[in-house]
């Protein structure tokens, strides 16, 4: 079978997500809301499984990480301390022609010939009833330009320029369009002219100043803060200095201004990490943890992204899974161990934490842990890329950052960032809150503000990666053995929304149905089970293949003992990927499946 193009493949994936109830557009019956998504029955299970696997690997399978579940809305000072109010912004640009908005750093560089115009003349031709006729015009002086790629005709640039001037430029609107009505006229025709004498051209290479979709000039980049503002109330409302009953409208405006005043303004959190820093001391006091140790959290985050895109990849509401792992500063390690082991030192064959480790090795350790976790839920190393950010790409407080990228159907993009953040965050909160963030290390006999390694992953991006990774088209025999194409979602059993489907061979044989329901009830306490008795067995398998259910259990006449006692109380267990079937005793099913899904 030939490989489908990535855009075609993505369309198939998006349509399967809707058809099978993985992901729906938010508020769909009202036309949707850009950047927001809902997870249907299968999607909700998938997300829960992802979060449970992550939580288990971080907390239950380790001694040195504990959990936190903090509020979404927090004190606004937190966002000042973290730097979000001043620096959590992206540069945005607008297309001068279509007004479409882009993130400046996402504009693909382009090369070609730029056609530049200083302005345009708008001629309005009036036609009068009598013998008299006259002509007049308006001018707009506003530079505009169009980038044409090799082979495109200059007329295209002129046409776009005319469209731009017809709409009126941003700050010098001509406000003249067709249908203009003037006194005494019978008809009016607007003719826009760009003067070809004044057209100039310039060759550009790798320019990001033009809209890749139509070549139109873009505005200069402007900063846009991505945090969603909100107002917390009610508060003690002062008395207005007028009579509200007599001035209802004035009172409403006064009240709105009060509610939205800066005093009660805060933000929906744009990341979960800050709550961990501000609760660092509380958690330390109650958990009996000692540095090095970590605090992790899963929760919603909100970013008013300029350009949500690639399905759920860049959303405005999403969930994060973040760990802040607190370590000793290198100076303390040096004092205690006499040396600090770093990347330049001979690498240990196993990455078991050592007391000599400095931040570099702790950082590398967490990169490796995270990659191994992705492998454990079905994203092979060959689907991932470790991108070590270059010095000039690092945030000002970061010492190093590794992005774990996944080869999505639409390109290789970030799944998780693992940053070595030094002591920046705790220091900032110490400064802004006036509360000490120092830790007394009994072993080192030293007081210090711990440094931190932060692996930060997105649940929704990971769900999308797992969906892209699972999607597969292959061939399977139908009832009569004839090969037909099938869509199968090859989710790893650990994260598959439904773990096992149970089918009676025929729905009109009460003994089969009764036994199948007994098997369903036997498995239910251990895993998510789907019971299906509708339609031919082949069709039922196909439906579960599309839902990504790894195992199918069929109760047939052998189960009832009709082929002799040897097969009584055995079922067929079908593997979704190989489609192989084996005979298994009912009593062995639960332990056997639990082993595979854990
Ligand atoms: P990007 O560069 O893609 O905007 P980022 O580097 O700003 O991401 P972080 O602030 O490091 O992202 O957030 C950590 C993780 O949270 C990301 O790796 C991603 O998985 C997830 N994430 C961030 N922004 C979004 C979003 N708008 N939609 C979905 N997931 C997101």
Short mmCIF file of C-alpha atoms in Angstrom, two decimals, residues 316-562:
data_model
loop_
_atom_site.label_atom_id
_atom_site.label_comp_id
_atom_site.label_asym_id
_atom_site.label_seq_id
_atom_site.Cartn_x
_atom_site.Cartn_y
_atom_site.Cartn_z
CA UNK A 316 -5.39 27.37 24.49
CA UNK A 317 -6.43 25.04 27.30
CA UNK A 318 -4.36 21.94 27.96
CA UNK A 319 -2.95 19.76 30.70
CA UNK A 320 0.61 19.53 31.85
CA UNK A 321 2.55 16.92 33.79
CA UNK A 322 5.43 18.65 35.52
CA UNK A 323 8.15 17.64 37.92
CA UNK A 324 10.42 19.97 39.83
CA UNK A 325 13.36 17.93 41.03
CA UNK A 326 15.37 19.79 43.67
CA UNK A 327 19.10 19.14 43.84
CA UNK A 328 22.13 20.41 45.75
CA UNK A 329 24.02 23.32 44.21
CA UNK A 330 27.32 22.14 42.70
CA UNK A 331 29.31 24.06 45.36
CA UNK A 332 27.65 21.98 48.08
CA UNK A 333 28.35 18.72 46.22
CA UNK A 334 31.96 19.84 45.82
CA UNK A 335 32.23 20.53 49.55
CA UNK A 336 30.69 17.20 50.50
CA UNK A 337 32.23 14.85 47.92
CA UNK A 338 35.42 16.70 47.10
CA UNK A 339 34.50 16.70 43.41
CA UNK A 340 31.52 17.25 41.13
CA UNK A 341 30.85 14.68 38.41
CA UNK A 342 29.69 16.25 35.15
CA UNK A 343 29.15 15.38 31.51
CA UNK A 344 32.86 15.62 30.71
CA UNK A 345 33.67 12.88 33.23
CA UNK A 346 33.59 9.22 32.18
CA UNK A 347 29.88 8.34 31.98
CA UNK A 348 28.55 5.77 34.43
CA UNK A 349 27.27 2.67 32.65
CA UNK A 350 24.02 2.82 34.60
CA UNK A 351 22.43 6.11 35.37
CA UNK A 352 21.96 5.45 39.07
CA UNK A 353 22.05 8.69 41.02
CA UNK A 354 25.35 9.29 42.80
CA UNK A 355 26.24 11.73 45.62
CA UNK A 356 28.93 13.21 43.39
CA UNK A 357 26.51 14.23 40.67
CA UNK A 358 26.32 17.90 39.74
CA UNK A 359 23.39 19.45 37.88
CA UNK A 360 24.63 18.27 34.46
CA UNK A 361 24.33 14.60 35.33
CA UNK A 362 21.01 15.06 37.10
CA UNK A 363 19.76 16.78 33.97
CA UNK A 364 21.00 13.98 31.75
CA UNK A 365 19.49 11.44 34.14
CA UNK A 366 16.03 13.00 33.81
CA UNK A 367 16.29 13.18 30.02
CA UNK A 368 17.03 9.46 29.98
CA UNK A 369 14.25 8.65 32.48
CA UNK A 370 11.72 10.51 30.39
CA UNK A 371 12.75 8.84 27.13
CA UNK A 372 12.50 5.45 28.81
CA UNK A 373 9.01 6.33 30.04
CA UNK A 374 7.90 7.24 26.53
CA UNK A 375 9.25 3.88 25.35
CA UNK A 376 7.25 2.14 28.06
CA UNK A 377 3.99 3.50 26.65
CA UNK A 378 4.78 2.67 23.05
CA UNK A 379 6.75 5.61 21.60
CA UNK A 380 9.93 3.93 20.37
CA UNK A 381 13.23 5.79 20.43
CA UNK A 382 13.11 5.94 16.64
CA UNK A 383 9.98 8.14 16.87
CA UNK A 384 11.66 10.61 19.25
CA UNK A 385 14.41 13.19 18.84
CA UNK A 386 16.45 14.65 21.71
CA UNK A 387 17.13 18.26 20.87
CA UNK A 388 19.74 19.94 23.06
CA UNK A 389 19.03 23.67 22.87
CA UNK A 390 21.93 25.82 21.78
CA UNK A 391 23.29 28.43 24.22
CA UNK A 392 21.65 31.30 22.33
CA UNK A 393 18.24 29.54 22.41
CA UNK A 394 18.16 29.09 26.18
CA UNK A 395 15.89 31.13 28.45
CA UNK A 396 18.01 33.59 30.49
CA UNK A 397 17.73 31.49 33.68
CA UNK A 398 18.29 28.07 32.07
CA UNK A 399 21.65 26.35 32.15
CA UNK A 400 20.57 23.69 29.69
CA UNK A 401 17.36 22.49 28.10
CA UNK A 402 16.56 19.38 26.13
CA UNK A 403 13.39 19.22 24.09
CA UNK A 404 12.05 15.74 23.48
CA UNK A 405 10.51 15.95 20.03
CA UNK A 406 8.12 13.46 18.48
CA UNK A 407 7.83 12.76 14.76
CA UNK A 408 4.19 13.89 14.45
CA UNK A 409 2.35 13.27 11.20
CA UNK A 410 2.65 17.02 10.49
CA UNK A 411 6.34 17.35 11.43
CA UNK A 412 8.84 16.76 14.21
CA UNK A 413 7.73 18.89 17.18
CA UNK A 414 8.15 19.31 20.95
CA UNK A 415 6.51 16.87 23.31
CA UNK A 416 8.36 17.76 26.47
CA UNK A 417 11.04 20.18 27.66
CA UNK A 418 13.58 19.23 30.32
CA UNK A 419 15.30 22.30 31.71
CA UNK A 420 18.04 22.83 34.28
CA UNK A 421 16.76 26.04 35.87
CA UNK A 422 19.37 26.64 38.57
CA UNK A 423 17.86 28.33 41.64
CA UNK A 424 16.04 30.99 39.63
CA UNK A 425 12.47 30.17 40.62
CA UNK A 426 12.92 29.66 44.36
CA UNK A 427 15.10 32.78 44.55
CA UNK A 428 12.47 34.85 42.78
CA UNK A 429 9.73 33.69 45.14
CA UNK A 430 11.99 34.31 48.11
CA UNK A 431 12.54 37.85 46.84
CA UNK A 432 8.89 38.63 46.00
CA UNK A 433 7.25 36.95 49.01
CA UNK A 434 9.88 37.85 51.58
CA UNK A 435 9.73 34.22 52.82
CA UNK A 436 12.89 32.17 53.03
CA UNK A 437 13.23 29.31 50.56
CA UNK A 438 16.44 28.09 52.13
CA UNK A 439 16.89 24.48 53.03
CA UNK A 440 19.13 23.17 55.77
CA UNK A 441 20.96 20.09 54.52
CA UNK A 442 21.78 18.00 57.61
CA UNK A 443 24.19 15.77 55.76
CA UNK A 444 26.07 18.64 54.13
CA UNK A 445 25.70 20.84 57.22
CA UNK A 446 24.88 23.67 54.86
CA UNK A 447 22.00 26.04 54.18
CA UNK A 448 21.14 26.78 50.58
CA UNK A 449 18.35 27.43 48.08
CA UNK A 450 18.10 24.21 46.06
CA UNK A 451 18.59 24.10 42.31
CA UNK A 452 16.06 22.43 40.09
CA UNK A 453 15.67 20.17 37.07
CA UNK A 454 12.25 20.47 35.43
CA UNK A 455 10.81 17.84 33.07
CA UNK A 456 7.62 19.41 31.72
CA UNK A 457 5.30 17.44 29.44
CA UNK A 458 1.89 18.08 27.87
CA UNK A 459 -0.88 15.49 28.28
CA UNK A 460 -2.74 16.60 25.16
CA UNK A 461 0.35 16.68 22.97
CA UNK A 462 1.24 13.24 24.20
CA UNK A 463 -2.30 11.98 23.52
CA UNK A 464 -1.97 13.31 19.98
CA UNK A 465 1.47 11.73 19.58
CA UNK A 466 0.10 8.38 20.76
CA UNK A 467 -2.85 8.68 18.36
CA UNK A 468 -0.55 9.53 15.39
CA UNK A 469 1.80 6.73 16.41
CA UNK A 470 -1.01 4.19 16.77
CA UNK A 471 -2.80 4.89 13.49
CA UNK A 472 -2.23 2.07 11.05
CA UNK A 473 -3.90 0.76 7.91
CA UNK A 474 -3.37 -2.87 7.00
CA UNK A 475 -5.24 -5.87 5.61
CA UNK A 476 -7.33 -8.38 7.48
CA UNK A 477 -9.46 -11.30 6.28
CA UNK A 478 -13.23 -10.83 6.35
CA UNK A 479 -15.77 -13.55 7.37
CA UNK A 480 -15.07 -15.48 4.16
CA UNK A 481 -11.31 -15.13 4.40
CA UNK A 482 -11.10 -12.42 1.73
CA UNK A 483 -8.58 -9.70 2.57
CA UNK A 484 -10.03 -6.26 3.23
CA UNK A 485 -8.34 -3.13 4.46
CA UNK A 486 -8.68 -2.30 8.12
CA UNK A 487 -7.82 0.70 10.27
CA UNK A 488 -6.20 -0.31 13.50
CA UNK A 489 -5.07 1.89 16.37
CA UNK A 490 -2.03 0.12 17.76
CA UNK A 491 -2.09 1.72 21.22
CA UNK A 492 0.27 0.18 23.74
CA UNK A 493 -1.91 -1.91 26.13
CA UNK A 494 -0.85 0.37 29.01
CA UNK A 495 -2.55 3.40 27.53
CA UNK A 496 -5.24 1.80 25.32
CA UNK A 497 -8.65 3.30 26.25
CA UNK A 498 -10.33 -0.11 26.43
CA UNK A 499 -8.15 -3.06 27.40
CA UNK A 500 -10.33 -5.96 26.38
CA UNK A 501 -13.55 -6.55 24.46
CA UNK A 502 -15.73 -9.53 25.33
CA UNK A 503 -17.95 -11.09 22.68
CA UNK A 504 -20.45 -13.95 22.78
CA UNK A 505 -20.14 -15.67 19.39
CA UNK A 506 -23.90 -15.34 18.82
CA UNK A 507 -26.28 -13.05 20.59
CA UNK A 508 -29.33 -15.28 20.19
CA UNK A 509 -27.86 -18.15 22.25
CA UNK A 510 -28.65 -17.35 25.89
CA UNK A 511 -25.98 -19.72 27.23
CA UNK A 512 -23.26 -17.92 25.23
CA UNK A 513 -24.53 -14.49 26.31
CA UNK A 514 -24.72 -15.52 29.95
CA UNK A 515 -21.19 -16.91 29.93
CA UNK A 516 -19.83 -13.84 28.10
CA UNK A 517 -21.39 -11.54 30.68
CA UNK A 518 -19.85 -13.63 33.46
CA UNK A 519 -16.40 -13.24 31.81
CA UNK A 520 -17.01 -9.48 31.45
CA UNK A 521 -17.83 -9.22 35.16
CA UNK A 522 -14.80 -11.30 36.06
CA UNK A 523 -12.45 -8.91 34.23
CA UNK A 524 -14.15 -5.62 35.10
CA UNK A 525 -12.58 -5.09 38.54
CA UNK A 526 -9.12 -5.22 36.92
CA UNK A 527 -9.48 -3.23 33.69
CA UNK A 528 -11.80 -1.36 31.32
CA UNK A 529 -13.88 -3.94 29.47
CA UNK A 530 -16.22 -3.46 26.52
CA UNK A 531 -19.01 -5.96 26.00
CA UNK A 532 -20.35 -6.26 22.45
CA UNK A 533 -22.88 -8.74 21.09
CA UNK A 534 -24.12 -6.79 18.05
CA UNK A 535 -23.33 -7.93 14.49
CA UNK A 536 -21.03 -10.49 12.91
CA UNK A 537 -17.96 -11.34 14.96
CA UNK A 538 -15.61 -10.02 12.22
CA UNK A 539 -17.37 -6.63 12.29
CA UNK A 540 -17.09 -6.54 16.06
CA UNK A 541 -13.34 -7.22 15.88
CA UNK A 542 -12.98 -4.46 13.28
CA UNK A 543 -14.77 -1.94 15.52
CA UNK A 544 -12.43 -2.74 18.40
CA UNK A 545 -9.38 -2.57 16.11
CA UNK A 546 -10.36 0.99 15.28
CA UNK A 547 -10.84 1.80 18.95
CA UNK A 548 -7.37 0.37 19.65
CA UNK A 549 -8.54 -2.37 22.03
CA UNK A 550 -5.54 -4.72 22.30
CA UNK A 551 -7.39 -7.90 23.27
CA UNK A 552 -10.62 -9.59 22.22
CA UNK A 553 -12.17 -12.50 24.10
CA UNK A 554 -14.76 -14.66 22.32
CA UNK A 555 -17.06 -17.06 24.10
CA UNK A 556 -18.06 -19.87 21.73
CA UNK A 557 -19.61 -23.33 21.82
CA UNK A 558 -16.30 -24.87 22.93
CA UNK A 559 -16.49 -22.61 26.01
CA UNK A 560 -19.81 -24.21 26.86
CA UNK A 561 -18.23 -27.66 26.62
CA UNK A 562 -20.01 -28.69 23.42
#
